[in-house]
């Protein structure tokens, strides 16, 4: 009897052990397939991500009336919604190098600049391939007959801007004809033409063609307040010439620019327009922001005063009247003719006819 009881108990224990083994096996099989599935998901994600980096979007944008030489995706728009979005670019870009050696003695050719910047797309456009830029920036350069300066500017600025991880386009706003130069009116026209090219710029940076930053920590983007970048130039012994100085290189967001009614159109010839812009900013309750003077250093390519850009004798009286003039003179009253838009490999050229100064009233 005891033996029979022992036999039955042993049989039950064996069955229980067998059942446990089976359960164990089933769990292992389930776990195995789960890990395998995760593996598959990881690799398929990785593959779709690397193909996203390699594939340009067919979504090209062209300026009006020009032939684009090749496919040219919108900056920052080269990822379809089915792919993983890129991580946002870091607030402080990790690849900056700081102080730069800038010199203008060795000759510079456009071929060389083009060869050294293959990442730049037609029209002088670029967007970081590895992160989602925080801003899309249009860089506007007032221009006439300064091709030799432009080559240096492009040579130095394209690599700097790439390291700064913004989406950007370079626009040369070229004054048509030989009438008196008008820097601020050209920049107003550039603002509208850049937006006609691509409607979603957040930020507009206005730079002389002869100014190159000596430090890539001077980030070309827009800030809470209108920005003055060129605070310490070699030509002013690396000091701000006066507290209200706003010349050289500056940057305003779209809303900051519209708040001041853009720039004045009525400063013909050299000088005063930068002070008028400074007045507009203060009169509209904003404050200029600047980088530290150890970072906001610049070299200016030495040059003579250009023909048809003589100092404007009216500038001193005009800057006294910004408060009265800014509402009627600005982006709201701008008139010009678009002559030509050409998308070159390293920049977009926009030639505009901005007219000439009004005839001086007769004396007496
Ligand atoms: C100073 C300011 C500049 C502006 C100007 C007064 C500096 C570094 N810059 O420049 O921002 O306020 O005074 O108007 O202090 N340009 C041409 N072709 C011309 C004439 C001018 O392309 O025929 C463009 C070019 O981008 C040039 C800019 O206009 O850099 C300013 O003219 P500038 O360089 O002759 O005047 P500058 O150096 O005194
Ligand atoms: Mn200059």
Short mmCIF file of C-alpha atoms and ligand atoms in Angstrom, two decimals:
data_model
loop_
_atom_site.label_atom_id
_atom_site.label_comp_id
_atom_site.label_asym_id
_atom_site.label_seq_id
_atom_site.Cartn_x
_atom_site.Cartn_y
_atom_site.Cartn_z
CA UNK A 1 0.00 0.00 0.00
CA UNK A 2 2.76 2.42 1.00
CA UNK A 3 4.65 1.42 -2.16
CA UNK A 4 1.62 2.16 -4.31
CA UNK A 5 1.23 5.57 -2.67
CA UNK A 6 4.91 6.29 -3.24
CA UNK A 7 4.58 5.25 -6.91
CA UNK A 8 1.61 7.58 -7.49
CA UNK A 9 3.38 10.50 -5.80
CA UNK A 10 6.52 9.91 -7.88
CA UNK A 11 4.47 9.84 -11.06
CA UNK A 12 2.81 13.17 -10.12
CA UNK A 13 6.17 14.80 -9.37
CA UNK A 14 7.52 13.59 -12.73
CA UNK A 15 4.51 15.01 -14.57
CA UNK A 16 4.90 18.35 -12.76
CA UNK A 17 8.59 18.53 -13.68
CA UNK A 18 7.75 17.69 -17.33
CA UNK A 19 5.09 20.41 -17.38
CA UNK A 20 7.53 22.90 -15.93
CA UNK A 21 10.10 22.01 -18.60
CA UNK A 22 7.50 22.50 -21.32
CA UNK A 23 6.49 25.86 -19.88
CA UNK A 24 10.12 26.89 -19.73
CA UNK A 25 10.61 25.93 -23.36
CA UNK A 26 7.54 27.89 -24.47
CA UNK A 27 8.73 31.00 -22.60
CA UNK A 28 12.17 30.75 -24.20
CA UNK A 29 10.64 30.46 -27.69
CA UNK A 30 8.45 33.53 -27.07
CA UNK A 31 11.37 35.56 -25.75
CA UNK A 32 13.56 34.54 -28.68
CA UNK A 33 11.02 35.75 -31.25
CA UNK A 34 10.49 39.00 -29.39
CA UNK A 35 14.20 39.87 -29.37
CA UNK A 36 14.46 38.90 -33.02
CA UNK A 37 11.53 41.18 -33.92
CA UNK A 38 13.13 44.10 -32.05
CA UNK A 39 16.33 43.47 -33.93
CA UNK A 40 14.51 43.58 -37.23
CA UNK A 41 12.75 46.80 -36.27
CA UNK A 42 16.05 48.43 -35.28
CA UNK A 43 17.74 47.57 -38.55
CA UNK A 44 14.83 48.61 -40.71
CA UNK A 45 14.78 51.94 -38.82
CA UNK A 46 18.50 52.36 -39.30
CA UNK A 47 18.21 51.60 -43.02
CA UNK A 48 15.38 54.03 -43.63
CA UNK A 49 17.36 56.70 -41.73
CA UNK A 50 20.51 56.34 -43.76
CA UNK A 51 18.55 56.37 -47.01
CA UNK A 52 16.85 59.55 -45.76
CA UNK A 53 20.27 61.15 -45.46
CA UNK A 54 21.29 60.08 -48.93
CA UNK A 55 18.15 60.89 -50.90
CA UNK A 56 17.49 64.47 -51.99
CA UNK A 57 13.82 65.33 -52.16
CA UNK A 58 12.33 66.00 -55.60
CA UNK A 59 10.71 69.05 -53.99
CA UNK A 60 12.90 71.68 -55.72
CA UNK A 61 12.22 75.39 -55.52
CA UNK A 62 13.29 77.84 -58.20
CA UNK A 63 13.42 81.57 -58.37
CA UNK A 64 11.11 83.00 -60.99
CA UNK A 65 12.36 83.15 -64.54
CA UNK A 66 15.49 81.07 -64.05
CA UNK A 67 16.59 77.58 -64.92
CA UNK A 68 17.88 75.59 -61.97
CA UNK A 69 20.93 73.55 -63.04
CA UNK A 70 19.96 70.48 -61.02
CA UNK A 71 17.64 69.11 -58.36
CA UNK A 72 17.65 71.42 -55.38
CA UNK A 73 15.64 70.43 -52.33
CA UNK A 74 14.30 72.95 -49.83
CA UNK A 75 16.63 73.30 -46.85
CA UNK A 76 15.49 71.15 -43.98
CA UNK A 77 12.73 69.55 -46.02
CA UNK A 78 14.53 66.45 -47.23
CA UNK A 79 12.73 63.99 -44.98
CA UNK A 80 9.35 62.58 -45.76
CA UNK A 81 6.80 62.18 -42.99
CA UNK A 82 7.16 58.39 -42.95
CA UNK A 83 10.85 58.67 -41.98
CA UNK A 84 12.24 59.39 -38.54
CA UNK A 85 12.57 63.17 -38.04
CA UNK A 86 16.10 64.47 -37.50
CA UNK A 87 16.98 65.55 -33.97
CA UNK A 88 17.00 69.34 -33.49
CA UNK A 89 20.42 70.92 -34.03
CA UNK A 90 22.19 71.71 -30.77
CA UNK A 91 21.88 75.25 -29.42
CA UNK A 92 25.67 75.58 -29.53
CA UNK A 93 26.95 73.74 -32.61
CA UNK A 94 29.55 71.13 -31.59
CA UNK A 95 31.92 71.53 -34.57
CA UNK A 96 32.89 75.19 -34.14
CA UNK A 97 36.59 76.01 -34.13
CA UNK A 98 36.63 79.53 -32.62
CA UNK A 99 39.24 82.06 -33.83
CA UNK A 100 40.00 81.95 -37.57
CA UNK A 101 42.89 83.13 -39.68
CA UNK A 102 41.46 85.52 -42.28
CA UNK A 103 43.63 87.07 -44.97
CA UNK A 104 43.03 88.56 -48.39
CA UNK A 105 46.50 88.48 -49.92
CA UNK A 106 46.41 85.18 -51.81
CA UNK A 107 44.31 85.32 -54.99
CA UNK A 108 40.92 83.62 -54.92
CA UNK A 109 39.03 82.12 -57.86
CA UNK A 110 35.35 81.18 -58.04
CA UNK A 111 36.37 77.75 -59.39
CA UNK A 112 38.35 77.08 -56.23
CA UNK A 113 35.53 78.18 -53.94
CA UNK A 114 33.12 75.98 -55.90
CA UNK A 115 35.49 73.00 -55.77
CA UNK A 116 35.93 73.38 -52.01
CA UNK A 117 32.20 73.65 -51.27
CA UNK A 118 30.49 70.75 -53.04
CA UNK A 119 27.83 70.49 -50.30
CA UNK A 120 26.32 73.86 -51.26
CA UNK A 121 23.30 73.52 -53.54
CA UNK A 122 22.46 75.68 -56.54
CA UNK A 123 21.68 79.25 -55.54
CA UNK A 124 24.05 79.11 -52.53
CA UNK A 125 21.69 77.05 -50.39
CA UNK A 126 22.52 74.63 -47.61
CA UNK A 127 20.85 72.77 -44.76
CA UNK A 128 22.59 70.54 -42.20
CA UNK A 129 22.21 66.87 -43.17
CA UNK A 130 22.36 65.49 -39.62
CA UNK A 131 20.02 67.70 -37.58
CA UNK A 132 16.93 69.85 -37.91
CA UNK A 133 18.08 73.50 -38.00
CA UNK A 134 16.43 75.86 -35.54
CA UNK A 135 16.18 78.71 -38.05
CA UNK A 136 16.09 79.25 -41.78
CA UNK A 137 18.25 82.24 -42.63
CA UNK A 138 18.39 84.43 -45.75
CA UNK A 139 21.72 86.27 -46.02
CA UNK A 140 21.41 89.44 -48.10
CA UNK A 141 24.42 91.30 -49.51
CA UNK A 142 24.04 94.76 -51.11
CA UNK A 143 26.21 94.71 -54.20
CA UNK A 144 27.61 96.37 -57.29
CA UNK A 145 30.93 95.73 -59.02
CA UNK A 146 32.63 93.95 -56.09
CA UNK A 147 33.23 90.51 -57.63
CA UNK A 148 36.75 90.24 -56.16
CA UNK A 149 35.35 90.80 -52.65
CA UNK A 150 32.53 88.36 -53.22
CA UNK A 151 34.95 85.51 -53.95
CA UNK A 152 36.69 85.94 -50.58
CA UNK A 153 33.36 86.33 -48.80
CA UNK A 154 32.04 83.07 -50.25
CA UNK A 155 35.34 81.28 -49.62
CA UNK A 156 35.29 82.11 -45.92
CA UNK A 157 31.57 82.21 -45.14
CA UNK A 158 30.25 78.97 -46.64
CA UNK A 159 32.38 76.71 -44.38
CA UNK A 160 31.67 78.89 -41.33
CA UNK A 161 27.91 78.82 -41.94
CA UNK A 162 27.98 75.06 -42.43
CA UNK A 163 29.67 74.62 -39.05
CA UNK A 164 27.04 76.89 -37.49
CA UNK A 165 24.29 74.39 -38.46
CA UNK A 166 21.66 76.68 -39.88
CA UNK A 167 19.67 76.34 -43.07
CA UNK A 168 20.71 79.29 -45.20
CA UNK A 169 20.68 80.87 -48.66
CA UNK A 170 22.99 83.58 -49.98
CA UNK A 171 21.38 86.41 -51.98
CA UNK A 172 23.45 89.03 -53.78
CA UNK A 173 21.23 92.07 -54.25
CA UNK A 174 22.85 93.70 -57.23
CA UNK A 175 22.00 97.32 -58.09
CA UNK A 176 21.18 97.70 -61.78
CA UNK A 177 22.70 100.62 -63.76
CA UNK A 178 25.18 103.25 -62.60
CA UNK A 179 23.02 105.65 -60.62
CA UNK A 180 23.83 106.50 -56.99
CA UNK A 181 24.19 103.42 -54.79
CA UNK A 182 21.52 102.82 -52.13
CA UNK A 183 22.44 100.09 -49.66
CA UNK A 184 19.29 100.15 -47.50
CA UNK A 185 16.85 100.19 -50.41
CA UNK A 186 18.66 97.23 -51.97
CA UNK A 187 18.27 95.34 -48.70
CA UNK A 188 14.54 96.10 -48.59
CA UNK A 189 14.19 94.69 -52.11
CA UNK A 190 16.28 91.69 -51.04
CA UNK A 191 13.93 91.00 -48.13
CA UNK A 192 10.90 90.77 -50.44
CA UNK A 193 12.72 88.83 -53.16
CA UNK A 194 14.12 86.27 -50.71
CA UNK A 195 10.59 85.64 -49.42
CA UNK A 196 9.33 85.28 -52.99
CA UNK A 197 12.02 82.65 -53.53
CA UNK A 198 11.22 80.74 -50.32
CA UNK A 199 8.35 81.89 -48.15
CA UNK A 200 9.50 80.44 -44.82
CA UNK A 201 12.63 82.37 -43.84
CA UNK A 202 12.71 83.11 -40.09
CA UNK A 203 15.72 85.36 -40.13
CA UNK A 204 17.40 87.92 -42.40
CA UNK A 205 21.07 88.78 -42.11
CA UNK A 206 22.37 91.86 -43.91
CA UNK A 207 26.09 91.82 -44.64
CA UNK A 208 28.53 94.03 -46.49
CA UNK A 209 30.38 92.02 -49.12
CA UNK A 210 33.78 93.02 -47.72
CA UNK A 211 33.31 91.83 -44.12
CA UNK A 212 34.49 88.42 -42.91
CA UNK A 213 34.05 87.24 -39.30
CA UNK A 214 37.23 86.16 -37.50
CA UNK A 215 35.46 83.77 -35.14
CA UNK A 216 32.83 81.15 -35.98
CA UNK A 217 31.26 81.44 -32.50
CA UNK A 218 29.64 84.63 -33.83
CA UNK A 219 26.49 82.73 -34.81
CA UNK A 220 24.69 83.99 -37.95
CA UNK A 221 21.11 83.64 -36.79
CA UNK A 222 18.40 85.81 -35.24
CA UNK A 223 17.97 86.59 -31.58
CA UNK A 224 15.29 87.87 -29.20
CA UNK A 225 16.35 91.41 -30.14
CA UNK A 226 17.75 92.79 -33.43
CA UNK A 227 21.37 91.71 -33.69
CA UNK A 228 24.48 93.67 -34.56
CA UNK A 229 27.27 91.22 -35.42
CA UNK A 230 30.18 93.40 -36.57
CA UNK A 231 31.13 94.91 -33.22
CA UNK A 232 34.92 94.79 -33.41
CA UNK A 233 36.36 95.53 -36.85
CA UNK A 234 40.01 95.86 -37.77
CA UNK A 235 39.24 99.21 -39.44
CA UNK A 236 37.98 100.57 -36.09
CA UNK A 237 40.88 99.00 -34.11
CA UNK A 238 38.57 96.18 -33.00
CA UNK A 239 36.30 98.53 -31.06
CA UNK A 240 32.72 99.68 -31.47
CA UNK A 241 33.13 103.19 -32.98
CA UNK A 242 30.08 104.53 -31.07
CA UNK A 243 27.31 103.04 -28.94
CA UNK A 244 24.61 103.37 -31.62
CA UNK A 245 26.69 101.86 -34.42
CA UNK A 246 24.72 99.33 -36.48
CA UNK A 247 26.78 99.08 -39.70
CA UNK A 248 28.51 96.18 -41.41
CA UNK A 249 26.59 93.02 -40.50
CA UNK A 250 23.20 92.93 -38.78
CA UNK A 251 20.29 90.51 -38.43
CA UNK A 252 16.57 90.84 -37.85
CA UNK A 253 13.84 88.25 -37.64
CA UNK A 254 10.96 88.68 -40.04
CA UNK A 255 8.76 90.22 -37.35
CA UNK A 256 11.51 92.53 -36.05
CA UNK A 257 12.08 93.76 -39.63
CA UNK A 258 8.37 94.37 -40.24
CA UNK A 259 7.97 96.07 -36.85
CA UNK A 260 10.41 98.82 -37.94
CA UNK A 261 8.81 99.05 -41.43
CA UNK A 262 12.04 97.66 -42.90
CA UNK A 263 14.89 99.97 -43.83
CA UNK A 264 14.73 103.54 -45.21
CA UNK A 265 14.60 103.85 -49.02
CA UNK A 266 15.75 107.45 -49.17
CA UNK A 267 19.42 107.31 -48.21
CA UNK A 268 21.25 107.69 -51.52
CA UNK A 269 25.04 107.39 -51.45
CA UNK A 270 27.32 106.58 -48.55
CA UNK A 271 26.36 106.82 -44.88
CA UNK A 272 23.54 107.37 -42.43
CA UNK A 273 21.26 104.46 -43.35
CA UNK A 274 22.73 102.28 -40.58
CA UNK A 275 22.07 104.99 -37.98
CA UNK A 276 18.51 105.38 -39.25
CA UNK A 277 17.99 101.62 -38.79
CA UNK A 278 19.37 101.87 -35.24
CA UNK A 279 16.90 104.71 -34.55
CA UNK A 280 14.02 102.64 -35.93
CA UNK A 281 14.89 99.79 -33.59
CA UNK A 282 15.05 102.03 -30.48
CA UNK A 283 11.94 104.01 -31.42
CA UNK A 284 10.00 100.75 -31.68
CA UNK A 285 10.93 99.68 -28.17
CA UNK A 286 13.61 97.15 -29.11
CA UNK A 287 17.21 96.97 -28.00
CA UNK A 288 20.19 95.93 -30.11
CA UNK A 289 21.90 92.72 -28.98
CA UNK A 290 25.59 92.07 -29.67
CA UNK A 291 28.15 89.29 -29.25
CA UNK A 292 31.08 89.75 -26.90
CA UNK A 293 33.71 91.96 -28.55
CA UNK A 294 36.27 89.14 -28.31
CA UNK A 295 34.00 87.05 -30.56
CA UNK A 296 32.42 89.70 -32.80
CA UNK A 297 35.72 90.45 -34.56
CA UNK A 298 35.88 91.17 -38.29
CA UNK A 299 38.28 91.86 -41.09
CA UNK A 300 37.23 94.27 -43.81
CA UNK A 301 38.88 93.97 -47.22
CA UNK A 302 40.61 97.32 -47.76
CA UNK A 303 39.06 99.39 -50.53
CA UNK A 304 38.62 102.86 -51.96
CA UNK A 305 35.22 104.56 -51.95
CA UNK A 306 33.31 103.31 -55.01
CA UNK A 307 32.17 105.53 -57.84
CA UNK A 308 28.55 106.66 -57.46
CA UNK A 309 28.57 106.08 -53.71
CA UNK A 310 29.78 109.47 -52.53
CA UNK A 311 28.99 110.50 -48.95
CA UNK A 312 25.39 111.63 -48.69
CA UNK A 313 25.40 115.27 -47.50
CA UNK A 314 21.80 114.96 -46.25
CA UNK A 315 22.57 112.13 -43.88
CA UNK A 316 23.04 114.25 -40.74
CA UNK A 317 19.66 115.94 -41.00
CA UNK A 318 17.91 112.78 -42.12
CA UNK A 319 18.93 110.75 -39.07
CA UNK A 320 17.40 113.46 -36.86
CA UNK A 321 14.01 112.75 -38.42
CA UNK A 322 13.65 108.98 -38.27
CA UNK A 323 10.65 109.23 -35.96
CA UNK A 324 8.73 111.27 -38.51
CA UNK A 325 9.87 109.42 -41.64
CA UNK A 326 9.91 105.75 -40.62
CA UNK A 327 6.17 105.21 -40.94
CA UNK A 328 5.93 106.42 -44.51
CA UNK A 329 9.41 105.44 -45.75
CA UNK A 330 10.22 101.76 -45.56
CA UNK A 331 9.19 98.32 -46.78
CA UNK A 332 5.59 99.60 -47.00
CA UNK A 333 6.53 102.25 -49.59
CA UNK A 334 9.22 100.30 -51.46
CA UNK A 335 9.19 100.49 -55.27
CA UNK A 336 11.63 98.78 -57.61
CA UNK A 337 11.80 96.68 -60.76
CA UNK A 338 13.08 93.13 -60.71
CA UNK A 339 15.57 92.84 -63.60
CA UNK A 340 17.00 89.35 -63.26
CA UNK A 341 17.30 86.36 -60.92
CA UNK A 342 20.11 83.89 -61.55
CA UNK A 343 20.86 80.87 -59.44
CA UNK A 344 24.66 80.44 -59.45
CA UNK A 345 26.33 77.47 -57.70
CA UNK A 346 27.35 79.46 -54.61
CA UNK A 347 24.75 82.27 -54.47
CA UNK A 348 21.57 83.62 -55.99
CA UNK A 349 22.00 86.89 -57.87
CA UNK A 350 19.02 89.24 -57.81
CA UNK A 351 19.46 92.33 -59.96
CA UNK A 352 17.03 95.13 -59.18
CA UNK A 353 16.42 98.56 -60.65
CA UNK A 354 15.82 100.77 -57.61
CA UNK A 355 15.75 104.04 -59.58
CA UNK A 356 17.71 107.14 -58.70
CA UNK A 357 17.61 109.91 -56.11
CA UNK A 358 14.87 112.52 -56.58
CA UNK A 359 16.07 115.73 -58.25
CA UNK A 360 17.36 118.31 -55.75
CA UNK A 361 14.91 121.19 -55.35
CA UNK A 362 16.10 124.31 -57.20
CA UNK A 363 17.67 126.96 -54.96
CA UNK A 364 16.24 130.41 -54.47
C1 LIG B 1 30.29 101.36 -43.88
C2 LIG B 1 29.50 100.27 -43.18
C3 LIG B 1 28.32 99.86 -44.03
C4 LIG B 1 27.44 101.02 -44.38
C5 LIG B 1 28.30 102.11 -45.00
C6 LIG B 1 27.55 103.40 -45.20
C7 LIG B 1 31.42 99.21 -42.18
C8 LIG B 1 32.29 98.04 -42.20
N1 LIG B 1 30.37 99.16 -43.00
O1 LIG B 1 30.85 100.73 -45.01
O2 LIG B 1 27.55 98.86 -43.39
O3 LIG B 1 26.77 101.48 -43.25
O4 LIG B 1 29.44 102.42 -44.21
O5 LIG B 1 26.67 103.34 -46.26
O6 LIG B 1 31.63 100.13 -41.43
N2 LIG B 1 28.67 98.29 -52.13
C9 LIG B 1 28.89 97.69 -53.36
N3 LIG B 1 29.22 98.46 -54.42
C10 LIG B 1 29.34 99.80 -54.33
C11 LIG B 1 29.13 100.40 -53.08
C12 LIG B 1 28.80 99.63 -51.99
O7 LIG B 1 28.80 96.48 -53.50
O8 LIG B 1 29.63 100.44 -55.34
C13 LIG B 1 28.17 97.47 -50.99
C14 LIG B 1 29.20 96.47 -50.50
O9 LIG B 1 28.53 95.35 -49.98
C15 LIG B 1 29.88 97.27 -49.43
C16 LIG B 1 28.70 97.98 -48.78
O10 LIG B 1 27.86 98.30 -49.88
O11 LIG B 1 30.59 96.44 -48.54
C17 LIG B 1 29.07 99.23 -47.98
O12 LIG B 1 29.80 100.13 -48.77
P1 LIG B 1 31.36 100.45 -48.50
O13 LIG B 1 32.06 99.20 -48.22
O14 LIG B 1 31.85 101.27 -49.62
O15 LIG B 1 31.30 101.39 -47.25
P2 LIG B 1 32.08 101.28 -45.85
O16 LIG B 1 33.14 100.26 -45.87
O17 LIG B 1 32.45 102.63 -45.39
MN1 LIG B 2 33.47 98.46 -46.84
#
